[in-house]
XYZ file of C-alpha atoms in Angstrom:
660
model
C 16.322 -34.296 -34.525
C 18.234 -37.236 -33.335
C 16.664 -40.323 -32.183
C 18.082 -39.867 -28.485
C 16.486 -36.142 -28.471
C 13.289 -37.663 -29.588
C 13.358 -40.394 -26.561
C 14.019 -37.474 -24.235
C 11.144 -35.505 -25.166
C 8.577 -38.640 -25.162
C 6.926 -38.239 -21.943
C 6.251 -34.407 -22.570
C 4.009 -35.320 -25.313
C 0.937 -35.046 -23.045
C 2.158 -31.696 -22.057
C 3.179 -30.305 -25.422
C -0.289 -31.456 -26.817
C -2.200 -29.481 -24.100
C 0.179 -26.533 -24.434
C 0.009 -26.158 -28.193
C -3.872 -25.988 -28.053
C -4.158 -23.614 -25.186
C -1.714 -21.311 -27.436
C -4.754 -21.929 -29.975
C -7.314 -20.664 -27.525
C -8.323 -23.912 -26.333
C -9.645 -24.247 -22.954
C -7.616 -27.120 -21.042
C -10.091 -29.455 -19.380
C -9.076 -31.805 -16.731
C -9.537 -35.688 -17.459
C -13.093 -36.656 -16.262
C -13.594 -39.543 -13.984
C -13.543 -42.842 -15.312
C -17.093 -43.200 -14.471
C -19.200 -41.092 -16.793
C -21.984 -39.027 -16.104
C -23.724 -40.646 -18.786
C -25.918 -43.516 -17.676
C -25.451 -45.702 -21.050
C -22.009 -46.261 -20.499
C -20.105 -48.380 -18.090
C -16.838 -46.106 -18.404
C -15.709 -43.461 -20.391
C -14.337 -45.010 -23.546
C -13.255 -41.992 -25.492
C -11.948 -38.491 -25.169
C -15.223 -36.976 -26.284
C -17.829 -38.446 -23.952
C -17.447 -35.564 -21.296
C -18.653 -33.228 -23.902
C -21.356 -35.481 -25.524
C -24.032 -33.380 -24.156
C -22.804 -30.141 -25.733
C -22.113 -32.270 -29.167
C -25.998 -33.481 -28.865
C -27.271 -30.121 -28.033
C -28.762 -31.163 -24.749
C -26.809 -28.004 -23.197
C -25.558 -24.862 -24.969
C -21.881 -24.898 -25.837
C -19.683 -23.244 -22.993
C -18.401 -19.570 -23.176
C -15.104 -20.907 -24.707
C -16.269 -22.993 -27.784
C -12.783 -24.529 -27.753
C -11.489 -27.327 -25.445
C -8.641 -29.749 -25.127
C -8.136 -32.463 -22.838
C -6.210 -35.766 -22.018
C -8.634 -38.000 -20.927
C -8.353 -41.397 -19.248
C -10.235 -44.126 -20.655
C -11.298 -47.588 -20.206
C -12.417 -50.412 -22.368
C -13.114 -53.468 -20.750
C -16.738 -54.029 -20.492
C -20.123 -53.508 -22.239
C -19.987 -52.613 -26.004
C -16.385 -51.314 -26.179
C -14.206 -54.139 -24.684
C -10.521 -54.592 -25.561
C -10.029 -57.164 -22.800
C -9.431 -60.163 -24.689
C -6.910 -58.810 -27.235
C -4.595 -57.273 -24.323
C -1.377 -59.099 -24.409
C -1.984 -60.439 -27.988
C -1.497 -57.236 -29.880
C 1.087 -54.515 -29.848
C -1.904 -51.787 -29.406
C -4.681 -52.865 -27.426
C -5.335 -51.976 -23.880
C -7.778 -51.778 -21.133
C -6.784 -48.321 -19.891
C -5.408 -45.691 -21.959
C -5.212 -41.778 -22.484
C -6.777 -40.228 -25.281
C -5.472 -36.612 -26.446
C -8.288 -34.641 -28.029
C -9.119 -31.085 -29.217
C -12.517 -29.984 -29.703
C -14.523 -27.293 -31.232
C -18.239 -26.600 -30.449
C -19.519 -24.861 -33.443
C -16.396 -22.484 -33.796
C -13.614 -23.606 -36.227
C -14.118 -26.726 -38.893
C -12.309 -28.681 -41.295
C -9.559 -25.949 -42.333
C -8.213 -25.063 -38.957
C -8.820 -29.083 -37.463
C -6.351 -30.159 -40.267
C -3.928 -27.415 -39.881
C -3.689 -27.836 -36.342
C -3.013 -31.445 -36.374
C -0.354 -31.362 -39.162
C 1.585 -28.588 -37.338
C 1.719 -30.300 -33.845
C 2.598 -33.666 -35.757
C 5.425 -32.034 -38.048
C 6.511 -28.963 -36.262
C 5.794 -29.881 -32.292
C 6.665 -33.669 -32.592
C 8.833 -33.312 -35.568
C 7.199 -36.555 -36.939
C 8.872 -37.050 -40.668
C 6.437 -35.718 -43.285
C 7.093 -39.064 -45.579
C 5.949 -41.252 -42.889
C 2.504 -39.775 -42.700
C -0.937 -41.110 -44.751
C -4.307 -39.434 -44.634
C -7.552 -41.320 -45.588
C -10.608 -39.039 -46.063
C -14.324 -40.039 -46.656
C -15.027 -40.840 -50.197
C -17.521 -38.089 -50.404
C -15.417 -35.607 -48.814
C -14.014 -33.364 -51.641
C -13.602 -30.469 -48.971
C -11.095 -32.271 -46.541
C -9.030 -33.360 -49.472
C -8.502 -30.314 -51.064
C -7.293 -28.966 -47.503
C -5.016 -31.728 -46.860
C -3.467 -31.362 -50.506
C -1.697 -27.960 -49.034
C 0.311 -30.303 -46.647
C 0.636 -33.757 -48.119
C 0.972 -35.274 -51.762
C -2.104 -36.412 -53.256
C -0.340 -39.773 -53.499
C -0.591 -39.964 -49.956
C -4.340 -39.114 -49.240
C -6.752 -42.012 -49.621
C -10.473 -42.336 -50.214
C -12.389 -44.659 -47.787
C -16.089 -45.406 -47.154
C -18.360 -45.283 -44.384
C -17.108 -48.325 -42.603
C -13.730 -46.541 -41.837
C -14.281 -42.846 -42.491
C -17.710 -41.724 -41.236
C -18.555 -41.333 -37.392
C -21.911 -41.290 -35.595
C -22.582 -40.882 -32.175
C -25.565 -43.245 -32.471
C -28.385 -44.108 -34.985
C -29.726 -40.887 -35.037
C -28.082 -37.489 -33.940
C -24.592 -35.720 -34.874
C -22.294 -37.410 -37.327
C -20.285 -36.876 -40.101
C -16.977 -37.851 -41.814
C -13.740 -38.292 -40.469
C -10.048 -38.048 -41.519
C -7.221 -40.055 -39.870
C -3.832 -39.963 -39.712
C -1.530 -42.728 -40.011
C 1.896 -43.240 -39.613
C 4.142 -45.467 -41.871
C 6.427 -48.175 -39.557
C 8.715 -49.090 -42.302
C 8.351 -52.242 -45.019
C 11.461 -53.362 -43.445
C 9.197 -54.215 -40.154
C 5.972 -55.134 -41.893
C 6.019 -56.863 -45.252
C 2.804 -58.961 -45.267
C 0.324 -59.251 -47.592
C -1.894 -57.015 -45.458
C 0.940 -54.278 -44.524
C -0.703 -51.804 -47.342
C -2.446 -48.555 -46.549
C -5.983 -49.817 -46.071
C -5.046 -53.112 -45.055
C -5.343 -54.983 -41.655
C -1.685 -55.270 -41.191
C 0.485 -53.084 -38.591
C 2.543 -51.416 -40.937
C 0.173 -48.234 -41.112
C -0.325 -47.244 -37.197
C -3.777 -44.852 -36.938
C -2.421 -42.138 -34.447
C -5.015 -39.317 -34.960
C -8.829 -39.272 -35.720
C -10.398 -35.770 -36.864
C -14.247 -36.163 -36.789
C -16.051 -33.696 -38.985
C -19.188 -33.443 -37.272
C -21.507 -31.596 -39.833
C -25.106 -33.573 -40.108
C -27.885 -34.297 -38.080
C -29.065 -37.994 -39.002
C -32.874 -38.546 -38.605
C -34.895 -41.674 -37.900
C -35.199 -42.400 -41.736
C -31.505 -41.946 -42.267
C -31.697 -38.443 -43.796
C -28.582 -36.314 -43.284
C -29.205 -32.689 -42.662
C -26.142 -29.870 -42.509
C -25.695 -28.911 -38.929
C -26.220 -24.929 -38.793
C -22.671 -24.888 -36.765
C -20.703 -27.813 -37.406
C -18.204 -29.181 -34.992
C -14.721 -31.035 -34.453
C -14.040 -33.824 -32.320
C -10.594 -35.489 -32.277
C -8.275 -38.207 -30.765
C -4.796 -39.261 -30.518
C -3.605 -42.057 -28.710
C -0.981 -41.051 -25.925
C 0.517 -44.456 -25.883
C 0.938 -45.060 -29.756
C 2.723 -41.571 -30.177
C 4.983 -42.247 -27.459
C 5.718 -45.553 -29.221
C 6.528 -43.784 -32.387
C 8.915 -41.268 -30.624
C 10.744 -43.866 -29.122
C 11.046 -45.882 -32.166
C 9.400 -48.916 -30.742
C 6.632 -50.743 -32.707
C 5.011 -51.941 -29.611
C 3.245 -49.954 -27.237
C 4.627 -52.117 -24.286
C 8.579 -51.636 -25.248
C 7.901 -48.082 -24.397
C 9.077 -46.429 -21.231
C 5.323 -46.153 -20.208
C 5.445 -50.095 -19.918
C 8.608 -51.460 -19.486
C 9.388 -50.170 -15.998
C 6.440 -52.645 -14.812
C 7.444 -55.522 -17.190
C 11.137 -54.957 -15.898
C 9.568 -55.475 -12.299
C 7.993 -58.690 -13.359
C 11.167 -59.932 -14.614
C 12.556 -59.700 -11.281
C 9.643 -61.611 -9.586
C 10.287 -64.573 -12.259
C 13.810 -64.610 -12.751
C 13.178 -64.847 -16.398
C 14.001 -62.558 -19.257
C 10.946 -60.815 -21.045
C 10.938 -61.737 -24.865
C 8.192 -59.766 -26.967
C 6.944 -63.071 -29.017
C 6.558 -65.178 -25.578
C 5.545 -62.481 -23.336
C 2.066 -62.022 -23.679
C 1.429 -62.664 -19.701
C 3.996 -59.761 -19.005
C 1.977 -57.232 -20.976
C -1.010 -58.214 -19.490
C 0.171 -57.574 -16.191
C 1.645 -54.374 -17.170
C -1.625 -53.314 -18.842
C -3.858 -54.637 -16.107
C -2.194 -52.994 -13.198
C -2.618 -49.623 -14.586
C -6.390 -50.124 -14.826
C -6.973 -51.666 -11.562
C -4.844 -48.775 -9.495
C -6.852 -46.316 -11.635
C -10.276 -47.461 -10.915
C -9.285 -48.111 -7.088
C -7.966 -44.680 -6.822
C -11.252 -43.318 -8.225
C -13.212 -45.253 -5.497
C -14.416 -48.505 -7.280
C -13.907 -51.376 -5.218
C -13.969 -55.138 -5.931
C -17.520 -56.463 -5.956
C -19.390 -59.322 -7.773
C -21.397 -56.975 -9.995
C -21.059 -53.706 -12.066
C -18.072 -51.777 -12.405
C -16.699 -53.615 -9.164
C -16.778 -56.827 -11.011
C -14.766 -55.556 -14.111
C -12.192 -54.567 -11.725
C -12.381 -57.986 -10.013
C -11.770 -59.859 -13.411
C -9.363 -57.643 -14.446
C -7.027 -58.096 -11.725
C -7.747 -62.088 -11.646
C -6.964 -62.156 -15.263
C -3.289 -60.638 -14.392
C -2.937 -62.651 -11.359
C -3.669 -66.038 -13.322
C -1.214 -64.908 -15.921
C 1.407 -64.117 -13.175
C 0.438 -67.796 -12.036
C 1.540 -68.903 -15.783
C 4.896 -67.505 -15.284
C 5.188 -69.193 -11.794
C 4.476 -66.652 -9.314
C 2.235 -68.530 -6.582
C 1.905 -65.452 -4.112
C 0.461 -61.937 -4.427
C 2.920 -59.969 -6.751
C 0.510 -57.202 -8.214
C 0.523 -55.107 -5.305
C 4.359 -54.407 -5.428
C 4.174 -52.784 -8.895
C 1.806 -49.888 -7.746
C 4.677 -47.926 -6.452
C 6.242 -47.824 -9.895
C 3.112 -46.631 -11.801
C 2.300 -44.392 -9.161
C 5.888 -42.602 -9.566
C 5.406 -42.452 -13.478
C 1.805 -40.802 -13.236
C 1.534 -39.076 -9.960
C 2.751 -35.495 -11.514
C -0.342 -35.874 -14.003
C -2.623 -37.491 -11.676
C -1.860 -36.465 -8.084
C -4.480 -38.552 -6.583
C -2.522 -41.745 -7.257
C -0.036 -40.831 -4.580
C -2.646 -40.032 -2.179
C -4.376 -43.450 -2.587
C -1.311 -45.269 -3.192
C -1.209 -47.328 0.467
C -4.866 -47.989 0.517
C -4.675 -49.133 -3.304
C -1.715 -51.436 -2.651
C -3.544 -53.301 0.298
C -6.687 -53.487 -1.538
C -5.023 -54.957 -4.258
C -2.777 -57.516 -2.108
C -5.948 -58.560 -0.256
C -7.887 -59.446 -3.412
C -4.614 -61.270 -4.757
C -4.553 -63.356 -1.441
C -8.092 -64.243 -1.766
C -7.853 -65.505 -5.331
C -4.440 -67.298 -4.705
C -6.528 -69.575 -1.858
C -8.700 -71.043 -4.757
C -6.674 -70.652 -8.162
C -4.664 -73.861 -7.601
C -7.513 -75.891 -7.043
C -9.300 -74.158 -9.907
C -6.831 -74.862 -12.475
C -6.869 -78.535 -11.163
C -10.441 -78.700 -12.176
C -10.264 -76.982 -15.372
C -7.207 -79.370 -16.335
C -8.992 -82.442 -14.919
C -12.256 -81.494 -17.313
C -9.670 -80.749 -20.196
C -8.731 -84.512 -20.436
C -12.619 -84.913 -21.217
C -12.801 -82.427 -23.641
C -12.586 -82.696 -27.392
C -13.808 -79.212 -28.730
C -16.523 -77.952 -26.389
C -15.830 -77.369 -22.595
C -18.526 -78.006 -20.282
C -20.693 -75.176 -19.357
C -21.124 -76.743 -15.923
C -17.664 -76.639 -15.100
C -17.103 -73.136 -16.168
C -20.011 -72.263 -13.806
C -18.297 -74.118 -10.911
C -14.955 -72.422 -11.688
C -16.928 -69.204 -11.510
C -19.165 -69.713 -8.440
C -16.906 -71.955 -6.116
C -13.165 -70.679 -7.190
C -13.801 -67.175 -8.249
C -12.913 -67.447 -11.812
C -14.741 -64.681 -14.131
C -16.015 -66.039 -17.411
C -13.572 -64.348 -19.509
C -10.680 -65.597 -17.557
C -12.090 -69.338 -18.253
C -12.723 -68.254 -22.034
C -8.934 -66.721 -22.041
C -7.762 -70.227 -20.901
C -9.906 -72.270 -23.529
C -8.657 -69.805 -26.039
C -5.160 -70.976 -25.700
C -6.296 -74.530 -26.148
C -7.855 -73.667 -29.323
C -11.291 -75.209 -27.437
C -14.846 -73.332 -27.255
C -17.023 -73.218 -24.127
C -20.760 -74.403 -23.886
C -21.875 -70.800 -22.833
C -25.547 -71.825 -23.796
C -25.370 -74.223 -20.671
C -23.261 -71.544 -18.582
C -25.855 -68.955 -19.519
C -28.717 -71.077 -17.899
C -26.765 -71.591 -14.710
C -25.426 -67.667 -14.305
C -28.955 -66.067 -15.129
C -29.821 -64.694 -11.862
C -26.179 -63.564 -11.482
C -25.763 -62.222 -14.898
C -29.324 -60.397 -14.661
C -28.083 -58.522 -11.460
C -24.614 -57.717 -13.080
C -26.536 -56.671 -16.320
C -29.080 -54.080 -14.377
C -25.928 -52.761 -12.533
C -23.817 -52.114 -15.599
C -26.650 -50.863 -17.843
C -28.010 -48.184 -15.859
C -31.366 -47.078 -16.327
C -30.414 -44.301 -19.225
C -31.230 -41.167 -18.426
C -35.349 -40.236 -19.109
C -34.321 -36.648 -19.347
C -32.092 -36.752 -22.358
C -35.172 -36.045 -24.943
C -36.145 -33.144 -22.333
C -36.581 -29.396 -23.348
C -33.708 -28.319 -21.239
C -31.773 -26.662 -23.686
C -34.123 -24.118 -24.782
C -34.820 -23.579 -20.950
C -31.212 -22.962 -20.267
C -30.765 -20.522 -23.506
C -33.939 -18.642 -22.426
C -33.479 -18.216 -18.753
C -29.949 -19.860 -17.799
C -29.401 -21.281 -14.459
C -32.224 -20.705 -12.023
C -31.461 -19.351 -8.395
C -31.352 -21.695 -5.181
C -32.445 -19.976 -2.152
C -33.093 -22.393 0.195
C -29.749 -21.673 2.251
C -31.382 -18.745 3.349
C -34.707 -19.860 4.333
C -37.450 -22.560 3.826
C -39.900 -20.333 1.840
C -40.116 -17.609 -0.807
C -42.015 -15.880 -3.320
C -41.498 -16.789 -6.948
C -42.117 -16.769 -10.172
C -43.000 -19.943 -12.731
C -40.769 -19.720 -15.392
C -41.682 -22.690 -17.189
C -43.741 -25.854 -16.769
C -42.804 -29.307 -18.039
C -44.816 -32.625 -18.845
C -43.374 -35.848 -17.015
C -41.218 -36.502 -19.898
C -39.765 -33.061 -19.834
C -41.526 -31.428 -22.576
C -42.575 -27.565 -22.174
C -46.289 -26.797 -21.670
C -48.066 -23.841 -20.860
C -50.032 -24.952 -18.330
C -50.550 -28.055 -15.692
C -54.151 -28.838 -14.922
C -55.543 -30.243 -11.345
C -54.918 -33.925 -10.812
C -52.076 -33.766 -13.396
C -48.170 -34.327 -12.645
C -45.156 -32.584 -13.977
C -42.036 -30.358 -13.147
C -41.868 -26.707 -12.329
C -39.109 -24.396 -13.160
C -39.017 -21.621 -10.705
C -36.774 -18.557 -11.070
C -35.960 -18.662 -7.148
C -36.407 -21.946 -5.712
C -36.040 -22.568 -1.789
C -36.199 -26.681 -2.785
C -32.908 -28.351 -2.754
C -32.163 -30.700 -5.715
C -30.895 -34.254 -4.913
C -27.334 -34.227 -4.501
C -24.196 -35.294 -2.183
C -26.454 -38.036 -0.991
C -29.455 -35.586 0.299
C -32.889 -36.463 -1.085
C -34.421 -33.709 -2.959
C -36.833 -31.398 -0.917
C -40.466 -31.675 -0.863
C -43.186 -28.692 0.224
C -45.971 -27.092 -1.206
C -46.660 -24.395 -3.817
C -49.330 -22.678 -1.796
C -52.586 -23.025 -3.460
C -51.686 -24.981 -6.265
C -49.509 -27.889 -5.858
C -47.874 -30.436 -3.709
C -43.909 -30.731 -4.352
C -42.918 -34.458 -4.216
C -39.511 -34.010 -5.250
C -36.764 -31.773 -6.582
C -34.015 -32.635 -9.059
C -31.240 -31.237 -11.190
C -31.297 -31.561 -14.736
C -27.904 -30.121 -16.084
C -28.021 -26.625 -14.543
C -31.792 -26.250 -13.597
C -33.315 -27.165 -10.293
C -36.882 -28.337 -11.109
C -39.636 -29.559 -8.617
C -41.927 -32.331 -9.228
C -45.346 -31.749 -8.520
C -48.855 -33.120 -8.173
C -51.257 -30.199 -9.315
C -54.300 -29.489 -7.180
C -55.125 -26.103 -8.808
C -54.532 -25.296 -12.427
C -50.840 -23.988 -12.709
C -49.897 -21.706 -15.549
C -46.360 -20.281 -16.816
C -45.848 -16.684 -15.532
C -47.460 -17.352 -12.378
C -46.430 -15.496 -8.968
C -46.615 -18.380 -6.338
C -45.209 -18.915 -2.631
C -42.951 -21.869 -2.318
C -42.975 -23.559 1.072
C -40.325 -26.298 2.101
C -41.581 -29.046 4.226
C -40.624 -29.092 7.710
C -38.993 -32.520 6.958
C -35.873 -30.967 5.936
C -35.021 -30.264 9.475
C -34.446 -33.892 10.179
C -32.593 -34.394 6.617
C -30.279 -31.652 7.619
C -29.665 -33.663 10.960
C -28.850 -36.395 9.161
C -26.647 -34.676 6.630
C -24.701 -33.071 9.730
C -24.435 -36.573 11.338
C -22.860 -37.969 8.082
C -20.002 -35.285 8.202
C -19.292 -36.089 11.419
C -19.011 -39.669 10.750
C -16.845 -39.323 7.723
C -14.283 -37.463 10.196
C -14.559 -40.035 12.915
C -13.887 -42.967 10.126
C -11.003 -40.774 8.705
C -9.295 -40.454 12.328
C -10.024 -44.016 13.414
C -9.451 -46.200 10.296
C -6.914 -43.384 8.522
C -6.448 -41.045 5.916
C -7.393 -43.326 2.771
C -11.093 -43.072 3.714
C -13.016 -41.493 0.945
C -16.647 -41.386 0.495
C -18.072 -43.714 -2.147
C -21.812 -42.891 -1.592
C -24.300 -41.613 0.598
C -28.222 -41.067 1.390
C -29.707 -38.605 3.786
C -33.316 -38.663 4.111
C -35.829 -37.753 6.672
C -35.501 -41.152 8.666
C -31.930 -42.282 8.179
C -28.472 -41.795 6.944
C -26.384 -44.333 4.905
C -22.711 -43.786 4.538
C -20.475 -45.686 1.820
C -16.815 -45.468 2.083
C -13.793 -47.453 0.833
C -11.678 -49.428 3.153
C -9.884 -52.623 2.149
C -11.145 -54.633 4.905
C -14.338 -55.091 7.503
C -13.875 -52.886 10.669
C -13.115 -54.756 13.816
C -15.721 -54.522 16.734
C -13.405 -52.090 18.538
C -12.865 -49.792 15.472
C -17.055 -49.413 15.344
C -17.166 -48.811 18.821
C -14.442 -46.095 18.561
C -16.287 -44.288 15.791
C -19.704 -44.516 17.368
C -18.200 -42.844 20.434
C -16.312 -40.068 18.739
C -19.732 -39.157 16.788
C -21.733 -39.523 19.757
C -19.299 -37.154 21.821
C -19.478 -34.549 18.871
C -23.199 -34.670 19.151
C -23.027 -34.243 22.878
C -20.973 -31.168 22.354
C -23.766 -29.468 20.746
C -21.175 -27.999 18.214
C -22.731 -25.234 15.887
C -22.331 -25.751 12.073
C -20.966 -23.074 10.102
C -20.836 -22.519 6.505
C -18.686 -20.290 4.324
C -18.088 -19.733 0.731
C -14.707 -19.416 -0.451
C -12.432 -20.339 -3.623
C -11.608 -23.929 -4.363
C -7.935 -23.249 -3.431
C -8.943 -21.595 -0.139
C -11.214 -24.470 0.777
C -8.089 -26.956 0.403
C -5.719 -24.787 2.190
C -8.462 -24.713 4.884
C -8.083 -28.556 5.180
C -11.854 -29.349 3.754
C -12.039 -32.664 2.245
C -13.435 -32.727 -1.516
C -14.623 -35.765 -2.973
C -13.276 -37.480 -6.187
C -15.122 -37.013 -9.237
C -17.112 -34.174 -7.754
C -17.543 -31.323 -10.127
C -16.703 -28.038 -7.860
C -16.667 -24.568 -9.355
C -14.566 -21.822 -8.533
C -16.478 -20.799 -5.337
C -17.447 -23.707 -2.886
C -19.232 -24.223 0.114
C -17.166 -25.205 3.189
C -18.914 -26.828 5.941
C -17.615 -27.177 9.312
C -18.297 -28.323 12.651
C -15.581 -26.865 15.027
C -12.380 -28.610 14.611
C -14.359 -32.252 14.232
C -15.303 -31.850 10.436
C -14.399 -29.519 7.759
């Protein structure tokens, strides 16, 4: 196939991959939000993250044990952080897309290798002579399979460092086999440009993880009864190969944005000196996707990561001579590129542009003074830059620490980070608490066994506030199955039919009583199980027939939840269609509603929202609830929230023509 024909197909790589694996019986799974369900992670940083609970056995495998996805990923904070490398290498990105195919105890090495080879050589038509394959040095099975497709001279044995994958210190793990593409001796001929070296000649494009062992605390590897497959292929890298480029940034995925920066600067982009162009092209993608998924600029947590990424890009624009807001002008180019795959980008585009422009303008007000302070301190610096000045740059001028470190790296200087850490202790602790999350105390619970035995228990609370039910299971405080809970003890109850609403959508979990046995103090959902937390008054046993009664406080909670719907609709009408819920709380005493909006509301806007909500309350509109398909719901004008998991059937709540 001609180079021209290959180039014409480059933007179909994503589609071709998903269609290929659908043809092999895989269920196509939409990209999960960048913010994961996993409380131990800051962002989704790999294609397998949304499937982690299946691989670890915390939940049963799905009906179709094969899946394929194109997952949006972000590595810009926490354990996996590529931020400092962006702009200085051909391959590192903060935001990227990972193509993957997954087997949950279905097919294994034979099929995984066959699929990968067929896709690369027959669908993408990559030249066979350019492909190399490492395997783990203990994996005779994988090597023998690969010999069916590639000469043994291009199969390499490697050790644990390169070719053994594990999710953590314990749990599922196994050998892996990568596929490398030879970019040519004519392009890379340094001492490290050999297979297994650190050079760029041999480019890893795909990793096939053979999840076949369970690692125990003492390091023992026990074969899994149903080994699984987890793969990842970098979309940006494959597109670079298809277009005949040696850098991801030289492809049609990034050059339109780099060309726009050329317009702003009036300077031609050259790869050797173009790190700032590459930083801007990378960071605009990250900023737009995070903002479009309702992550807002802030001084802690994920919002802080977003802020430092944008400010890093702005500072690189400043180096190029751009002294006024420019990043927001690139948004439309990215949206035009990716809106067909991620439609929410177009929906949020105008709001995102406003948010970016306002953030840029805030930073530009102080950037010149900050750089002046930085340069003044450089005069007095020989090897180590002052921690006090670095703190002042952060605290007064809004320079994130890694931006200062980035500037020092260019001068081959170090930072007195110990002093900076002392001055930053309180702020860092707040940020760390927001980033780290509490972890999921339920991760070690017996939920898999309960789901396999009983399936999802039924919520009947929409029909009434009480019902008779059977106690299917009892769990201790740490979610271990027990036969009974004694008086004065606390634990969790699984009912076959529960009237207690589990905390979700901002509404707190129901409280109430199990008549004659226990007080219900909370209700939560763990995977697909609605569990009620109880303080036991009389010994409760598995199999008991009980009467469950929801506390009357639910009526007050319902009022606040209804008011939240009316408030959301009023904000939408007064402020604009970009308004999106970013969190809420509904309990028996109050409501709280968080929403994304690029600036503070004016007094006039606040008054208009209050007037509209109060008017709708005075009208006494009856609330209506209907169950319908997700498509019918969207066609009815119902508003869905980004990142919420909706099934084929959804409940649509409406209050006349005011809120749907």
